[in-house]
Short mmCIF file of C-alpha atoms and ligand atoms in Angstrom, two decimals:
data_model
loop_
_atom_site.label_atom_id
_atom_site.label_comp_id
_atom_site.label_asym_id
_atom_site.label_seq_id
_atom_site.Cartn_x
_atom_site.Cartn_y
_atom_site.Cartn_z
CA MET A 1 -13.88 -19.55 -17.51
CA THR A 2 -10.11 -19.13 -17.52
CA ALA A 3 -8.68 -16.91 -14.81
CA THR A 4 -6.68 -14.21 -16.55
CA ARG A 5 -6.65 -11.34 -14.04
CA VAL A 6 -3.71 -10.54 -11.75
CA LEU A 7 -3.85 -8.08 -8.87
CA VAL A 8 -0.49 -6.43 -8.17
CA LEU A 9 0.05 -5.11 -4.66
CA ASN A 10 2.86 -2.88 -3.53
CA SER A 11 2.51 -2.57 0.24
CA GLY A 12 4.47 0.14 2.10
CA SER A 13 4.46 0.87 5.79
CA SER A 14 1.48 3.26 5.59
CA SER A 15 0.34 2.78 1.97
CA VAL A 16 -0.82 0.21 -0.52
CA LYS A 17 -0.60 0.75 -4.27
CA TYR A 18 -2.51 -1.65 -6.46
CA GLN A 19 -3.31 -2.47 -10.13
CA LEU A 20 -5.61 -5.04 -11.54
CA LEU A 21 -4.50 -6.32 -14.93
CA ASP A 22 -5.94 -8.60 -17.53
CA MET A 23 -3.16 -10.74 -18.83
CA ARG A 24 -4.91 -11.62 -22.08
CA ASP A 25 -3.76 -8.25 -23.41
CA SER A 26 -1.86 -6.83 -20.39
CA SER A 27 -4.57 -4.12 -20.05
CA ARG A 28 -5.21 -2.32 -16.77
CA LEU A 29 -8.69 -2.85 -15.38
CA ALA A 30 -8.23 -0.62 -12.29
CA VAL A 31 -5.49 1.20 -10.48
CA GLY A 32 -5.42 2.83 -7.08
CA LEU A 33 -3.67 3.81 -3.91
CA VAL A 34 -4.45 3.78 -0.18
CA GLU A 35 -2.44 6.32 1.80
CA ARG A 36 -1.98 7.26 5.41
CA ILE A 37 -3.10 3.85 6.72
CA GLY A 38 -3.38 3.99 10.49
CA GLU A 39 -4.08 7.70 10.56
CA GLU A 40 -7.32 9.64 11.19
CA SER A 41 -7.77 10.68 7.59
CA SER A 42 -6.59 7.82 5.39
CA ARG A 43 -7.27 8.30 1.69
CA LEU A 44 -8.19 5.77 -0.94
CA LYS A 45 -8.03 6.79 -4.63
CA HIS A 46 -9.48 4.29 -7.02
CA THR A 47 -9.60 4.58 -10.82
CA PRO A 48 -11.59 1.96 -12.79
CA LEU A 49 -10.25 1.62 -16.34
CA ASN A 50 -12.50 -1.18 -17.59
CA ASP A 51 -15.42 0.96 -18.68
CA GLY A 52 -14.15 4.50 -18.60
CA GLY A 53 -15.47 5.21 -15.14
CA ALA A 54 -14.26 8.27 -13.20
CA SER A 55 -11.80 8.12 -10.24
CA ARG A 56 -13.33 7.85 -6.80
CA GLU A 57 -11.85 9.01 -3.50
CA ARG A 58 -12.64 7.95 0.04
CA THR A 59 -11.31 9.78 3.03
CA GLU A 60 -11.90 7.95 6.28
CA SER A 61 -9.90 6.27 8.99
CA ILE A 62 -8.38 3.01 7.64
CA ALA A 63 -6.85 1.36 10.69
CA ASP A 64 -4.53 -1.20 9.13
CA HIS A 65 -3.58 -3.11 5.96
CA ALA A 66 -6.42 -5.56 6.45
CA ALA A 67 -8.90 -2.66 6.43
CA ALA A 68 -7.15 -1.13 3.47
CA LEU A 69 -7.40 -4.26 1.39
CA GLN A 70 -11.01 -4.69 2.40
CA ALA A 71 -11.69 -1.13 1.15
CA VAL A 72 -9.92 -1.87 -2.04
CA ALA A 73 -11.93 -5.06 -2.51
CA GLU A 74 -15.14 -2.99 -2.04
CA GLU A 75 -14.16 -0.46 -4.62
CA LEU A 76 -13.17 -3.14 -7.16
CA ALA A 77 -16.47 -4.92 -6.50
CA LYS A 78 -18.43 -1.75 -7.40
CA ASP A 79 -16.83 -2.00 -10.92
CA GLY A 80 -17.65 -5.69 -11.27
CA LEU A 81 -14.04 -6.57 -10.59
CA GLY A 82 -14.42 -8.11 -7.10
CA LEU A 83 -11.58 -10.15 -5.63
CA ASP A 84 -14.02 -13.06 -5.22
CA SER A 85 -14.27 -13.32 -9.04
CA PRO A 86 -13.19 -16.65 -10.60
CA GLU A 87 -11.34 -14.58 -13.17
CA LEU A 88 -8.71 -13.60 -10.65
CA ALA A 89 -5.73 -15.89 -11.23
CA ALA A 90 -3.31 -14.69 -8.60
CA ILE A 91 -2.05 -11.82 -6.50
CA GLY A 92 1.47 -10.61 -7.23
CA HIS A 93 3.35 -8.83 -4.41
CA ARG A 94 6.37 -6.59 -4.72
CA VAL A 95 8.83 -7.68 -2.07
CA VAL A 96 11.90 -5.43 -1.69
CA HIS A 97 14.47 -7.81 -0.24
CA GLY A 98 14.87 -11.47 -1.24
CA GLY A 99 18.47 -11.67 -0.11
CA GLN A 100 20.38 -14.55 -1.66
CA SER A 101 17.47 -16.87 -0.99
CA PHE A 102 15.12 -15.76 -3.80
CA THR A 103 16.43 -15.64 -7.31
CA GLU A 104 13.02 -15.83 -9.01
CA PRO A 105 9.37 -15.01 -8.36
CA THR A 106 8.07 -17.48 -5.83
CA VAL A 107 4.70 -18.83 -4.88
CA VAL A 108 4.13 -17.90 -1.24
CA ASN A 109 3.76 -20.62 1.44
CA ASP A 110 4.62 -20.60 5.09
CA ALA A 111 8.31 -21.36 4.51
CA VAL A 112 8.57 -18.45 2.02
CA LEU A 113 7.00 -16.11 4.49
CA ALA A 114 9.41 -17.25 7.24
CA GLU A 115 12.37 -16.62 4.95
CA ILE A 116 11.14 -13.10 4.01
CA GLU A 117 10.79 -12.50 7.72
CA ARG A 118 14.32 -13.75 8.35
CA LEU A 119 15.57 -11.09 5.92
CA ILE A 120 14.04 -8.25 7.88
CA PRO A 121 17.42 -7.21 9.38
CA VAL A 122 18.72 -6.37 5.95
CA ALA A 123 15.47 -4.54 4.93
CA PRO A 124 13.99 -3.23 8.18
CA LEU A 125 11.91 -0.51 6.46
CA HIS A 126 10.45 -2.54 3.57
CA ASN A 127 10.07 -6.24 4.27
CA PRO A 128 7.76 -5.95 7.29
CA ALA A 129 5.29 -3.89 5.26
CA ASN A 130 5.55 -6.32 2.30
CA LEU A 131 4.93 -9.23 4.63
CA THR A 132 1.87 -7.57 6.07
CA GLY A 133 0.49 -7.06 2.57
CA ILE A 134 0.94 -10.75 1.67
CA ARG A 135 -0.51 -12.03 5.00
CA THR A 136 -3.52 -9.75 4.57
CA ALA A 137 -4.15 -10.78 0.98
CA ARG A 138 -3.78 -14.43 1.94
CA ALA A 139 -6.38 -14.06 4.63
CA LEU A 140 -8.78 -12.51 2.18
CA ARG A 141 -8.36 -15.17 -0.50
CA PRO A 142 -6.64 -18.21 1.05
CA ASP A 143 -7.38 -20.34 -1.96
CA LEU A 144 -5.58 -18.08 -4.40
CA PRO A 145 -1.85 -18.27 -5.35
CA GLN A 146 0.08 -15.32 -3.96
CA VAL A 147 3.34 -14.66 -5.65
CA ALA A 148 6.27 -12.74 -4.26
CA VAL A 149 8.33 -10.83 -6.89
CA PHE A 150 11.63 -9.55 -5.41
CA ASP A 151 13.39 -6.29 -6.15
CA THR A 152 16.72 -7.97 -5.66
CA ALA A 153 16.10 -11.15 -7.75
CA PHE A 154 17.37 -9.78 -11.08
CA HIS A 155 20.69 -8.88 -9.47
CA THR A 156 21.38 -12.35 -8.05
CA THR A 157 23.31 -13.14 -11.30
CA MET A 158 26.03 -10.67 -10.28
CA PRO A 159 29.43 -12.36 -9.98
CA GLU A 160 31.04 -12.49 -6.53
CA SER A 161 33.56 -9.86 -7.72
CA ALA A 162 30.73 -7.36 -8.11
CA ALA A 163 28.53 -8.51 -5.24
CA ARG A 164 31.13 -8.55 -2.42
CA TYR A 165 32.45 -5.57 -0.56
CA ALA A 166 36.19 -5.74 0.16
CA ILE A 167 35.74 -6.30 3.91
CA ASP A 168 36.55 -9.16 6.18
CA VAL A 169 34.79 -12.18 4.71
CA GLU A 170 33.66 -13.73 7.97
CA THR A 171 32.22 -10.48 9.26
CA ALA A 172 30.42 -9.95 5.96
CA ASP A 173 28.98 -13.49 5.91
CA THR A 174 27.89 -13.47 9.54
CA HIS A 175 25.83 -10.32 8.94
CA ARG A 176 24.88 -11.14 5.30
CA ILE A 177 26.65 -7.94 4.16
CA ARG A 178 26.96 -7.91 0.38
CA ARG A 179 25.68 -5.92 -2.58
CA TYR A 180 22.15 -7.03 -3.33
CA GLY A 181 20.88 -4.20 -5.59
CA PHE A 182 17.29 -2.99 -5.93
CA HIS A 183 14.84 -1.82 -8.58
CA GLY A 184 15.53 -5.24 -10.20
CA THR A 185 12.06 -5.54 -11.62
CA SER A 186 12.53 -2.33 -13.51
CA HIS A 187 16.08 -3.21 -14.67
CA ALA A 188 14.80 -6.54 -15.93
CA TYR A 189 11.85 -5.03 -17.78
CA VAL A 190 13.78 -2.13 -19.31
CA SER A 191 16.74 -4.15 -20.42
CA ARG A 192 14.44 -6.58 -22.22
CA ALA A 193 12.34 -3.77 -23.71
CA THR A 194 15.56 -2.10 -24.96
CA ALA A 195 16.64 -5.28 -26.80
CA GLU A 196 13.13 -5.37 -28.29
CA LEU A 197 13.43 -1.76 -29.40
CA LEU A 198 16.66 -2.65 -31.13
CA GLY A 199 14.91 -5.59 -32.77
CA ARG A 200 17.37 -7.99 -31.08
CA SER A 201 17.14 -10.82 -28.63
CA PRO A 202 18.09 -9.91 -25.03
CA GLU A 203 20.79 -12.67 -25.08
CA ASP A 204 22.66 -10.72 -27.79
CA VAL A 205 22.59 -7.29 -26.24
CA ASN A 206 24.62 -5.51 -23.59
CA VAL A 207 22.76 -2.62 -21.95
CA ILE A 208 23.46 -0.03 -19.31
CA VAL A 209 20.12 0.73 -17.59
CA LEU A 210 19.80 4.09 -15.80
CA HIS A 211 16.73 4.01 -13.51
CA LEU A 212 16.46 7.62 -12.46
CA GLY A 213 13.42 8.24 -10.25
CA ASN A 214 13.45 9.75 -6.76
CA GLY A 215 15.44 6.63 -5.88
CA ALA A 216 18.03 5.99 -8.64
CA SER A 217 20.21 3.08 -9.72
CA ALA A 218 22.30 1.96 -12.71
CA SER A 219 22.89 -1.53 -13.89
CA ALA A 220 25.14 -3.33 -16.34
CA VAL A 221 23.25 -6.08 -18.17
CA ARG A 222 25.15 -8.54 -20.32
CA GLY A 223 23.00 -10.77 -22.59
CA GLY A 224 19.98 -10.37 -20.36
CA GLU A 225 21.85 -11.00 -17.07
CA CYS A 226 22.78 -8.38 -14.52
CA VAL A 227 26.53 -8.27 -13.95
CA ASP A 228 26.69 -5.15 -11.78
CA THR A 229 24.38 -2.61 -10.21
CA SER A 230 24.90 0.55 -8.21
CA MET A 231 22.76 -0.05 -5.13
CA GLY A 232 24.25 -2.31 -2.47
CA LEU A 233 23.29 -3.79 0.89
CA THR A 234 20.60 -1.08 0.96
CA PRO A 235 19.33 1.45 -1.62
CA LEU A 236 21.68 4.07 -0.26
CA GLU A 237 24.73 3.23 -2.40
CA GLY A 238 25.45 4.55 -5.84
CA LEU A 239 24.00 7.46 -7.75
CA VAL A 240 22.98 10.83 -6.26
CA MET A 241 19.24 10.44 -5.63
CA GLY A 242 16.35 12.71 -4.66
CA THR A 243 17.07 12.50 -1.00
CA ARG A 244 19.89 9.88 -0.69
CA SER A 245 23.68 10.65 -0.90
CA GLY A 246 24.68 7.61 -2.85
CA ASP A 247 28.43 6.76 -2.79
CA MET A 248 30.55 8.39 -0.13
CA ASP A 249 33.56 7.59 2.02
CA PRO A 250 32.15 5.41 4.85
CA ALA A 251 34.46 7.29 7.22
CA VAL A 252 32.10 10.25 6.91
CA ILE A 253 29.87 8.30 9.22
CA PHE A 254 32.55 7.87 11.93
CA HIS A 255 33.34 11.52 11.56
CA LEU A 256 29.72 12.53 12.11
CA MET A 257 29.56 10.30 15.15
CA ARG A 258 32.89 11.28 16.72
CA VAL A 259 33.10 14.95 15.76
CA GLY A 260 29.49 15.82 14.94
CA GLY A 261 28.03 13.99 17.97
CA MET A 262 25.28 12.52 15.81
CA SER A 263 23.48 9.27 16.67
CA THR A 264 23.10 6.34 14.32
CA ASP A 265 19.48 7.20 13.62
CA GLU A 266 20.29 10.81 12.98
CA ILE A 267 22.97 9.83 10.43
CA ASP A 268 20.59 7.29 8.82
CA THR A 269 18.00 10.04 8.40
CA LEU A 270 20.64 12.48 7.15
CA LEU A 271 21.94 10.16 4.44
CA ASN A 272 18.64 8.65 3.38
CA LYS A 273 16.18 11.54 3.68
CA LYS A 274 18.16 14.84 3.80
CA SER A 275 20.93 14.30 1.30
CA GLY A 276 21.12 13.88 -2.45
CA LEU A 277 19.50 16.68 -4.44
CA ILE A 278 17.37 17.86 -1.53
CA GLY A 279 20.41 18.12 0.70
CA LEU A 280 22.41 19.90 -1.90
CA CYS A 281 19.85 22.49 -3.00
CA GLY A 282 16.62 22.09 -1.04
CA ASP A 283 14.61 20.52 -3.94
CA ASN A 284 14.46 16.96 -5.06
CA ASP A 285 12.17 17.41 -8.09
CA MET A 286 14.20 17.68 -11.24
CA ARG A 287 11.58 19.99 -12.81
CA GLU A 288 12.03 22.51 -10.00
CA ILE A 289 15.81 22.22 -10.15
CA ARG A 290 15.82 22.95 -13.87
CA ARG A 291 13.50 25.93 -13.37
CA ARG A 292 15.84 27.32 -10.74
CA ILE A 293 18.86 26.80 -13.01
CA ASP A 294 17.08 28.72 -15.75
CA GLU A 295 16.70 31.56 -13.28
CA GLY A 296 20.42 31.57 -12.54
CA ASP A 297 20.30 29.76 -9.20
CA GLU A 298 23.86 28.63 -8.36
CA ARG A 299 22.99 25.98 -5.73
CA ALA A 300 20.55 24.29 -8.06
CA LYS A 301 23.24 24.29 -10.79
CA LEU A 302 25.78 22.72 -8.46
CA ALA A 303 23.34 20.06 -7.35
CA PHE A 304 22.59 19.21 -11.00
CA ASP A 305 26.33 19.09 -11.79
CA ILE A 306 27.08 16.72 -8.89
CA TYR A 307 24.13 14.53 -9.98
CA ILE A 308 25.44 14.38 -13.57
CA HIS A 309 29.06 13.86 -12.59
CA ARG A 310 28.15 10.72 -10.59
CA LEU A 311 25.86 9.48 -13.37
CA LYS A 312 28.70 9.84 -15.88
CA LYS A 313 31.09 7.95 -13.65
CA TYR A 314 28.73 5.02 -13.56
CA ILE A 315 28.22 5.08 -17.33
CA GLY A 316 32.00 4.91 -17.71
CA ALA A 317 32.40 2.24 -15.09
CA TYR A 318 29.71 0.00 -16.63
CA TYR A 319 31.04 0.58 -20.08
CA ALA A 320 34.38 -0.89 -18.79
CA VAL A 321 32.59 -3.71 -16.98
CA LEU A 322 30.71 -4.72 -20.13
CA GLY A 323 33.50 -4.14 -22.61
CA ARG A 324 30.97 -3.74 -25.43
CA VAL A 325 27.82 -1.64 -24.93
CA ASP A 326 24.94 -1.82 -27.43
CA ALA A 327 22.59 0.55 -25.68
CA ILE A 328 22.09 2.88 -22.77
CA ALA A 329 18.47 3.12 -21.57
CA PHE A 330 17.06 5.96 -19.49
CA THR A 331 14.00 5.17 -17.43
CA ALA A 332 11.81 6.24 -14.44
CA GLY A 333 10.59 9.80 -13.65
CA VAL A 334 13.80 11.74 -14.38
CA GLY A 335 15.13 9.35 -17.05
CA GLU A 336 11.89 9.34 -18.99
CA ASN A 337 11.11 13.05 -18.70
CA SER A 338 14.26 15.10 -18.35
CA ALA A 339 15.92 15.84 -21.69
CA PRO A 340 18.57 18.03 -20.03
CA VAL A 341 19.68 15.15 -17.77
CA ARG A 342 19.95 12.74 -20.68
CA LYS A 343 21.92 15.23 -22.74
CA ALA A 344 24.30 16.15 -19.89
CA ALA A 345 24.85 12.47 -18.91
CA VAL A 346 26.35 11.58 -22.30
CA ALA A 347 27.89 14.95 -23.21
CA GLY A 348 31.58 14.58 -24.09
CA LEU A 349 31.38 10.80 -24.49
CA GLU A 350 31.53 10.81 -28.28
CA GLN A 351 34.74 8.79 -28.12
CA LEU A 352 32.70 6.01 -26.52
CA GLY A 353 30.16 6.15 -29.34
CA LEU A 354 27.70 7.97 -27.23
CA ALA A 355 25.61 10.95 -28.36
CA VAL A 356 22.12 12.39 -28.17
CA ASP A 357 20.25 13.97 -31.05
CA ASP A 358 18.64 17.18 -29.66
CA GLU A 359 15.48 16.89 -31.72
CA LEU A 360 14.82 13.25 -30.79
CA ASN A 361 15.76 13.98 -27.20
CA ALA A 362 13.11 16.76 -26.99
CA VAL A 363 10.28 14.42 -28.12
CA ARG A 364 7.77 13.66 -25.36
CA SER A 365 6.20 10.23 -25.60
CA ASP A 366 5.19 7.26 -23.46
CA GLU A 367 6.71 4.83 -25.95
CA PRO A 368 10.20 3.33 -26.00
CA ARG A 369 12.28 5.39 -28.40
CA LEU A 370 15.83 6.04 -29.61
CA ILE A 371 17.37 9.47 -29.02
CA SER A 372 20.84 8.79 -30.46
CA PRO A 373 21.67 10.15 -33.98
CA ALA A 374 21.12 7.68 -36.88
CA GLY A 375 24.03 5.32 -37.25
CA ALA A 376 25.40 5.88 -33.76
CA ARG A 377 27.64 3.13 -32.47
CA VAL A 378 25.76 2.88 -29.16
CA ALA A 379 21.96 3.31 -29.13
CA VAL A 380 20.76 5.78 -26.49
CA ALA A 381 17.16 5.06 -25.63
CA VAL A 382 14.32 6.28 -23.45
CA VAL A 383 12.40 3.22 -22.28
CA PRO A 384 9.49 3.83 -19.87
CA THR A 385 9.54 1.30 -17.05
CA ASP A 386 6.45 -0.67 -15.95
CA GLU A 387 7.11 -2.48 -12.79
CA GLU A 388 3.48 -3.41 -12.19
CA LEU A 389 3.23 -5.04 -15.63
CA GLU A 390 6.50 -6.85 -15.00
CA ILE A 391 5.25 -8.20 -11.63
CA ALA A 392 1.98 -9.25 -13.20
CA THR A 393 3.72 -10.93 -16.11
CA GLN A 394 6.07 -12.88 -13.82
CA THR A 395 3.19 -13.79 -11.49
CA TYR A 396 0.97 -15.00 -14.24
CA ALA A 397 3.75 -16.97 -15.93
CA LEU A 398 4.33 -18.75 -12.64
CA VAL A 399 0.73 -19.69 -11.94
CA GLU A 400 -0.03 -20.64 -15.54
CA ALA A 401 2.96 -22.97 -15.69
P1 LIG B 1 9.89 6.99 -7.45
O1 LIG B 1 11.36 6.69 -7.22
O2 LIG B 1 9.26 7.71 -6.37
O3 LIG B 1 9.11 5.84 -8.08
P2 LIG B 1 9.57 8.28 -10.08
O4 LIG B 1 10.16 7.29 -10.99
O5 LIG B 1 8.13 8.46 -10.23
O6 LIG B 1 10.01 8.12 -8.57
O7 LIG B 1 10.28 9.66 -10.34
C1 LIG B 1 9.98 10.81 -9.63
C2 LIG B 1 10.86 11.93 -9.96
O8 LIG B 1 10.81 12.13 -11.40
C3 LIG B 1 10.45 13.29 -9.40
O9 LIG B 1 11.04 13.49 -8.15
C4 LIG B 1 11.03 14.28 -10.42
O10 LIG B 1 12.36 14.59 -9.99
C5 LIG B 1 11.12 13.49 -11.66
N1 LIG B 1 10.22 13.90 -12.75
C6 LIG B 1 8.90 13.60 -12.89
N2 LIG B 1 8.40 14.23 -13.98
C7 LIG B 1 9.41 14.96 -14.48
C8 LIG B 1 9.53 15.87 -15.60
N3 LIG B 1 8.51 16.14 -16.44
N4 LIG B 1 10.72 16.45 -15.88
C9 LIG B 1 11.79 16.17 -15.06
N5 LIG B 1 11.72 15.37 -13.97
C10 LIG B 1 10.58 14.78 -13.71
#
């Protein structure tokens, strides 16, 4: 029997998200989530999709990632999808930071684990949890290939002119300070899917990808390769996000320390968790913000306007970086669902060949689709992202090779 299943694991500090896919047809066999790991009332939600079974929930104390994965394995086994099955080909892990070391998906061995560990200083929140996930999965199935798929990998093609900050080179190199970019798996998937939607090969197409979720980033992709992206050393740089400020004068930080008397941790929390849309208006869900705007709420309107202003600046900047743009692709929670954001982002850019057709923009669908008027110079598209499928595809391609 050929092994055609891939388990995709996305391990956070207190959660594990998973999907089991069959790579013969890229179908999902099961999806689920373990939350509040290490707390009294952890929760596991498991949905088998192979034979139309209903979702199951477990609420119990799940002490650590090992216990979480064990619980996931038990649930999968109930549906005949156990992790001991010979049909399982590999486990693909989302790893947030691969630094400059990892430009491609990589089969995990001890040296790879050591390198991911070495990168913890540049990804203190994410890499430790990702490592725990890999180590746990390895202990469970030591014989199985484990593949690390890095959020930063797609951006390693950025030229030095885009990847370097204009700071003292030695200081930057000592501390590995440069622009790495994140959401790479999504930018890779969406830029390819956009070329496909246009019926062209990725090598022939220049795309601006706008990944607008709770975290948000833009990228400029020339002929399938990333040439610039809006996130930097960490995911804090760039667009206005749900709870992150995005771009700002770095001197704001000195000011908050010197004049505001704030500590490093307090400022970190302020900029990462209490800024962006939530800091501006108290809500980070675009649906709620639109509802408030419809009721005449001025704060919500200002938050929306600041969000759109920044987005437009990046569209203009990446237009200039690429020189020729074939398509702009909106993706992730806001990009896929918010017609007002898409309309406002390209409003007034007709001179750049950009426009949205209101009727097409209003269509709700899970499929990639064009929303620009027929004959437009630049295609404007909505392209749902699928990071799990991309991780599974890259993982399977590597173990099949
Ligand atoms: P994450 O960054 O957490 O992966 P998602 O890509 O799932 O985020 O996006 C989540 C965000 O998408 C929500 O915070 C919300 O602002 C937005 N969103 C989800 N559904 C809609 C919708 N129907 N209309 C507008 N915005 C939406």
